[in-house]
Short mmCIF file of C-alpha atoms in Angstrom, two decimals:
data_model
loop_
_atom_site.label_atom_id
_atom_site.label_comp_id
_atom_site.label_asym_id
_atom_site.label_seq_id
_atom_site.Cartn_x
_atom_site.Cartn_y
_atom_site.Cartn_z
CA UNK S 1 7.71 25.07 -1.21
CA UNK S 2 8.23 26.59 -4.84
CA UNK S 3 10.18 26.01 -7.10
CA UNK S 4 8.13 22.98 -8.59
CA UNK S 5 5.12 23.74 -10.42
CA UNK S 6 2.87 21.17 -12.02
CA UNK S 7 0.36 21.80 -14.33
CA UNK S 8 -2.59 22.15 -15.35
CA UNK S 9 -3.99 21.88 -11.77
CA UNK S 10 -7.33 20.35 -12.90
CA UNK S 11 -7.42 17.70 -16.39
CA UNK S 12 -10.32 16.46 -17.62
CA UNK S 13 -10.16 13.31 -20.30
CA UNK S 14 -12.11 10.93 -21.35
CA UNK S 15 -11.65 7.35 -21.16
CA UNK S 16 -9.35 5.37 -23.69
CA UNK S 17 -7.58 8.95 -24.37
CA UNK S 18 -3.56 9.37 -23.16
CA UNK S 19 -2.80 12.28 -20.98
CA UNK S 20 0.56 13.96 -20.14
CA UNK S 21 0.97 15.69 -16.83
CA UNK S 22 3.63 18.53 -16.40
CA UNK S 23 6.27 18.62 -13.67
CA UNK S 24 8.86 20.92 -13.92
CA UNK S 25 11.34 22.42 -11.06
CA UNK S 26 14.07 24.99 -10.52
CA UNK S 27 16.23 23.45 -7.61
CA UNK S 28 18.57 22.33 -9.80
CA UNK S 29 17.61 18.92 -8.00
CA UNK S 30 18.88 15.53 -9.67
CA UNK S 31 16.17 13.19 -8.71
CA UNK S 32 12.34 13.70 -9.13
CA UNK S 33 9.03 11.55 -8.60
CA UNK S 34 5.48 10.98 -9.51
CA UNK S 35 2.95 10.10 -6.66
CA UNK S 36 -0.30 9.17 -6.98
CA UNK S 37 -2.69 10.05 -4.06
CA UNK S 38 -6.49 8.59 -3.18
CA UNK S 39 -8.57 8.90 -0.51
CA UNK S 40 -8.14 6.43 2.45
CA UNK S 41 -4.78 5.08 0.19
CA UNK S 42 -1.85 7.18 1.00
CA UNK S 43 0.59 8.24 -1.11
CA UNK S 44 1.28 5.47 -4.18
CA UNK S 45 5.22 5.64 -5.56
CA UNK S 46 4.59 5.59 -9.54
CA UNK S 47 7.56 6.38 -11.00
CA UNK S 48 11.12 7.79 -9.78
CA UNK S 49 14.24 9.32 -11.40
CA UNK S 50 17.81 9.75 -9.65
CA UNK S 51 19.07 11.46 -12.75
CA UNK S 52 18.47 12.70 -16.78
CA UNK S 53 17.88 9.98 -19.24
CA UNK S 54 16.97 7.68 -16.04
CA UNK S 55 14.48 6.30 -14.37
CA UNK S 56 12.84 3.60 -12.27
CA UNK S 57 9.40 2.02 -11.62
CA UNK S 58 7.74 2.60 -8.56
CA UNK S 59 5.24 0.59 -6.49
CA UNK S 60 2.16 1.09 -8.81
CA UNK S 61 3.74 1.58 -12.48
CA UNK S 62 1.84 -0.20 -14.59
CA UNK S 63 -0.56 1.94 -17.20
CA UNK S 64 1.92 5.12 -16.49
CA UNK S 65 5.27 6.02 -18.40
CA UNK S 66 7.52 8.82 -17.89
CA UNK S 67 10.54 10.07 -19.54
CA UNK S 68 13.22 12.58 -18.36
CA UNK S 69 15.27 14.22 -21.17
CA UNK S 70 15.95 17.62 -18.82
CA UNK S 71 17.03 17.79 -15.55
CA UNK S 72 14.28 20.40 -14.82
CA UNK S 73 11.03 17.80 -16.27
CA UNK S 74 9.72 14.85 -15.67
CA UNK S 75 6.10 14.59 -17.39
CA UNK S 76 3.85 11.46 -16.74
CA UNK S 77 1.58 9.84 -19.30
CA UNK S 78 -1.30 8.17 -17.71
CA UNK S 79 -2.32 6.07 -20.86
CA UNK S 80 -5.31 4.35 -21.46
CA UNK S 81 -4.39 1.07 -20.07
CA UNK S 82 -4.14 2.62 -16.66
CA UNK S 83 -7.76 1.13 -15.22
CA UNK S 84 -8.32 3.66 -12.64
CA UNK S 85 -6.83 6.68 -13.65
CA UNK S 86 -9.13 9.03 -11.87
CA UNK S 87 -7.16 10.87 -8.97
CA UNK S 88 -4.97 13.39 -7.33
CA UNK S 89 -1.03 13.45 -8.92
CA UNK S 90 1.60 14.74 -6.94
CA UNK S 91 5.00 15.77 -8.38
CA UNK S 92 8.03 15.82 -5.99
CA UNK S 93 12.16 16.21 -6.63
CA UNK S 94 15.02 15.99 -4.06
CA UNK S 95 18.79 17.15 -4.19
CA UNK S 96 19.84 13.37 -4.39
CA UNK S 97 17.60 10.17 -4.05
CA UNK S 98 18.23 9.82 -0.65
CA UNK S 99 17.40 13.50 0.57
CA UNK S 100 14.03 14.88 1.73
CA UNK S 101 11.68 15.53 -0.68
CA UNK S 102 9.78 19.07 -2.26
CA UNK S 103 6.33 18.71 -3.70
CA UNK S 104 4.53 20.52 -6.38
CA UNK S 105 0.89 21.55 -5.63
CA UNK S 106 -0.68 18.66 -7.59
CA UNK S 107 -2.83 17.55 -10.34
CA UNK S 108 -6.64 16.39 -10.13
CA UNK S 109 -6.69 14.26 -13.24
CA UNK S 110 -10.73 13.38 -13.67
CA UNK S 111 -11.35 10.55 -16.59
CA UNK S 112 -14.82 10.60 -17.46
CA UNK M 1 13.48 -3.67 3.04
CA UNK M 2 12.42 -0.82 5.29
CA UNK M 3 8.74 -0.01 5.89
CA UNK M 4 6.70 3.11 7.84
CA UNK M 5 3.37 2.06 9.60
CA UNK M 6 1.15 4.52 10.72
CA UNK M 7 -1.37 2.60 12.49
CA UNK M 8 -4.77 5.18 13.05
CA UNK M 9 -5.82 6.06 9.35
CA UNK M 10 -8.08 9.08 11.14
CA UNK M 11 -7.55 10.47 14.35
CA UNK M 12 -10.49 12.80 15.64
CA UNK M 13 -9.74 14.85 18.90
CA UNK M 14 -11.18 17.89 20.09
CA UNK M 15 -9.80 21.21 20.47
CA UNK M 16 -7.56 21.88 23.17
CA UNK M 17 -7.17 18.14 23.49
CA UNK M 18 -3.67 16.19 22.89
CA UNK M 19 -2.97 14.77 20.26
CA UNK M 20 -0.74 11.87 19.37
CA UNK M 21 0.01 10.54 15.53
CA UNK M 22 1.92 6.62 15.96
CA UNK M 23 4.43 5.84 13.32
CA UNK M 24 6.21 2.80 13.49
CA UNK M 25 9.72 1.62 11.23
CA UNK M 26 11.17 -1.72 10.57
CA UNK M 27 14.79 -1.05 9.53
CA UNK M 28 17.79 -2.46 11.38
CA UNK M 29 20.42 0.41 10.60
CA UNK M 30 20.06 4.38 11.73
CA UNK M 31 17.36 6.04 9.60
CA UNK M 32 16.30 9.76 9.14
CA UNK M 33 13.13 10.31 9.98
CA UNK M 34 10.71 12.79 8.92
CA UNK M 35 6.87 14.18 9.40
CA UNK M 36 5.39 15.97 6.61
CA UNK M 37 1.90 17.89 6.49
CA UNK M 38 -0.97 18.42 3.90
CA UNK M 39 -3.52 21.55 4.53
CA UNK M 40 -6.50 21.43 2.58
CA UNK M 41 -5.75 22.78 -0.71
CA UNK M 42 -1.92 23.50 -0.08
CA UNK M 43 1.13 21.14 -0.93
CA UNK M 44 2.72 18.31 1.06
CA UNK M 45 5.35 19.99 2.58
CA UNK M 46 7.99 19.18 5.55
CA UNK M 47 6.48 19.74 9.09
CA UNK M 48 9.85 18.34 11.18
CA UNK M 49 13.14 16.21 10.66
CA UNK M 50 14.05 14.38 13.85
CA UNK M 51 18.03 15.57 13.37
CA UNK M 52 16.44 19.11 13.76
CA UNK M 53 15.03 18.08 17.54
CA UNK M 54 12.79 21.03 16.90
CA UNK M 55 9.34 22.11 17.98
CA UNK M 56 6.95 23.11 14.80
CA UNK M 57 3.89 24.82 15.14
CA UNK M 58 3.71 23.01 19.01
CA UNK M 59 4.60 20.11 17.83
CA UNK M 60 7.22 17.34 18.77
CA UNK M 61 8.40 14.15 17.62
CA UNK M 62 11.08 11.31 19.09
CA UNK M 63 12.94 9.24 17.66
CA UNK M 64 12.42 5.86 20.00
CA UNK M 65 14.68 3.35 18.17
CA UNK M 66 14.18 0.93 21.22
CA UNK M 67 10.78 0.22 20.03
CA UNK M 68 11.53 1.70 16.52
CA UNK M 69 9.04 4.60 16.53
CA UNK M 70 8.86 8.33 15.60
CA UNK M 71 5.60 9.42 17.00
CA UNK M 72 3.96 13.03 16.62
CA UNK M 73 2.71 14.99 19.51
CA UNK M 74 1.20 17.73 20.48
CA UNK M 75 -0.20 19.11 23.69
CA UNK M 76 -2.90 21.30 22.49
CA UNK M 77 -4.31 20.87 19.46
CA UNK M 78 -5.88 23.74 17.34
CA UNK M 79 -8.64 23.64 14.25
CA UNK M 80 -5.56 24.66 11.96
CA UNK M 81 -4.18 21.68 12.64
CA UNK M 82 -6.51 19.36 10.66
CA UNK M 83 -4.83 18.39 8.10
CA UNK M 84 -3.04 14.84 6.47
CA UNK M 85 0.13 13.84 8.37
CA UNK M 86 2.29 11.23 6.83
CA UNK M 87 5.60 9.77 8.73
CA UNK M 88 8.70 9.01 6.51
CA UNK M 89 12.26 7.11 6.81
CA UNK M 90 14.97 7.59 4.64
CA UNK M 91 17.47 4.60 4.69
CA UNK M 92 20.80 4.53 4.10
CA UNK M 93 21.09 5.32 0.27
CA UNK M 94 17.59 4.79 -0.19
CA UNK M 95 14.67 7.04 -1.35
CA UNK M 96 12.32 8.42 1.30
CA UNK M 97 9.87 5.58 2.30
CA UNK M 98 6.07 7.29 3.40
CA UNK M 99 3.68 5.82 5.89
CA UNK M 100 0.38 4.98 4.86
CA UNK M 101 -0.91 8.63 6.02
CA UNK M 102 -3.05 10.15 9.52
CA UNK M 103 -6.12 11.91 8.85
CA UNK M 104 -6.33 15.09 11.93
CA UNK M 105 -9.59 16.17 12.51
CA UNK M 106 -9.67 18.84 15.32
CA UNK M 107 -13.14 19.29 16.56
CA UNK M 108 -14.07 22.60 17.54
#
């Protein structure tokens, strides 16, 4: 663990507002992702990127948009069309797409 | 397309007790095949790789590809060992693929 950091580790917004979540890591790793995790759910593949200036959608994309300008960050916007934004977000990044994966300690987003 | 299934969403046992997390794949070529671990309030983070063929904190996992299955074990379970287990398959070329997650609850 280390080396990815997310942040902040608790966001409050409230609903119709756009929010940008910070994931940033020092592994000099090429590809990076954003999870979403609920209760009971698992973990939800968002979004994914195998390298700068690209990136893919994951299983549950819709509402969330990314971009990834520096090898070190990947942010994710949770906008307002996302209908259930409320949750826990986790960050993760990998050497190559198909290595193991490192996680950041997560971000409970809260839209109230 | 390859998929993980972890069958038991919660699995409550009682200290001392063994414990056993199923994880099932559906993939026809060799995979790599992973456990990872969530404490309460710490990160997801790799428990054991089955390459490794290594014990962590008592536990053990085999890779079964007969019946296509990577299942957790562990003789003796503790408290500290309550936490959220998820299995995972990496296919050739392919991002890692997660299981739908085990909730451990380790009664004392």
């Amino acid at each position: 663990d280390g080396g990815i950091t997310q942040s902040p580790k608790y966001l409050f917004r409230k609903e119709g507002q756009n929010v940008t979540l910070s994931c940033e890591q020092n592994l000099n790793h090429d590809a990076m992702y954003w999870y979403r995790q609920d209760p009971g759910q698992g973990l939800r593949l968002i979004y994914y990127s195998q390298i700068v200036n690209d990136f893919q959608k994951g299983d549950i994309a819709e509402g969330y948009s990314v971009s990834r300008e520096k090898k070190e960050s990947f942010p994710l916007t949770v906008t307002s069309a996302q209908k259930n934004p409320t949750a826990f977000y986790l960050c993760a990044s990998s050497i190559r797409l198909d290595n193991e994966q490192f996680f950041g300690p997560g971000t409970r987003l809260t839209v109230l | 397309a390859q998929r993980v299934t972890q069958p038991e969403k919660l699995l409550s046992v009682f200290k001392g007790a063994p414990v056993e997390l199923k994880c099932n794949y559906s993939y026809s070529g060799s995979p790599e095949l992973f456990w990872y671990v969530q404490y309460s309030r710490q990160r997801l983070q790799l428990l054991l790789r089955h390459i490794s063929r290594e014990s962590i904190k008592g536990f053990t996992a085999d890779l079964n590809k007969g019946e296509t299955s990577f299942h957790l074990k562990k003789p003796f379970a503790q408290e500290e060992d309550s936490a959220m287990y998820y299995c995972a398959l990496i296919a050739a070329g392919n991002k890692l693929t997660f299981g739908g997650g085990t909730r451990v609850l380790v009664k004392p």
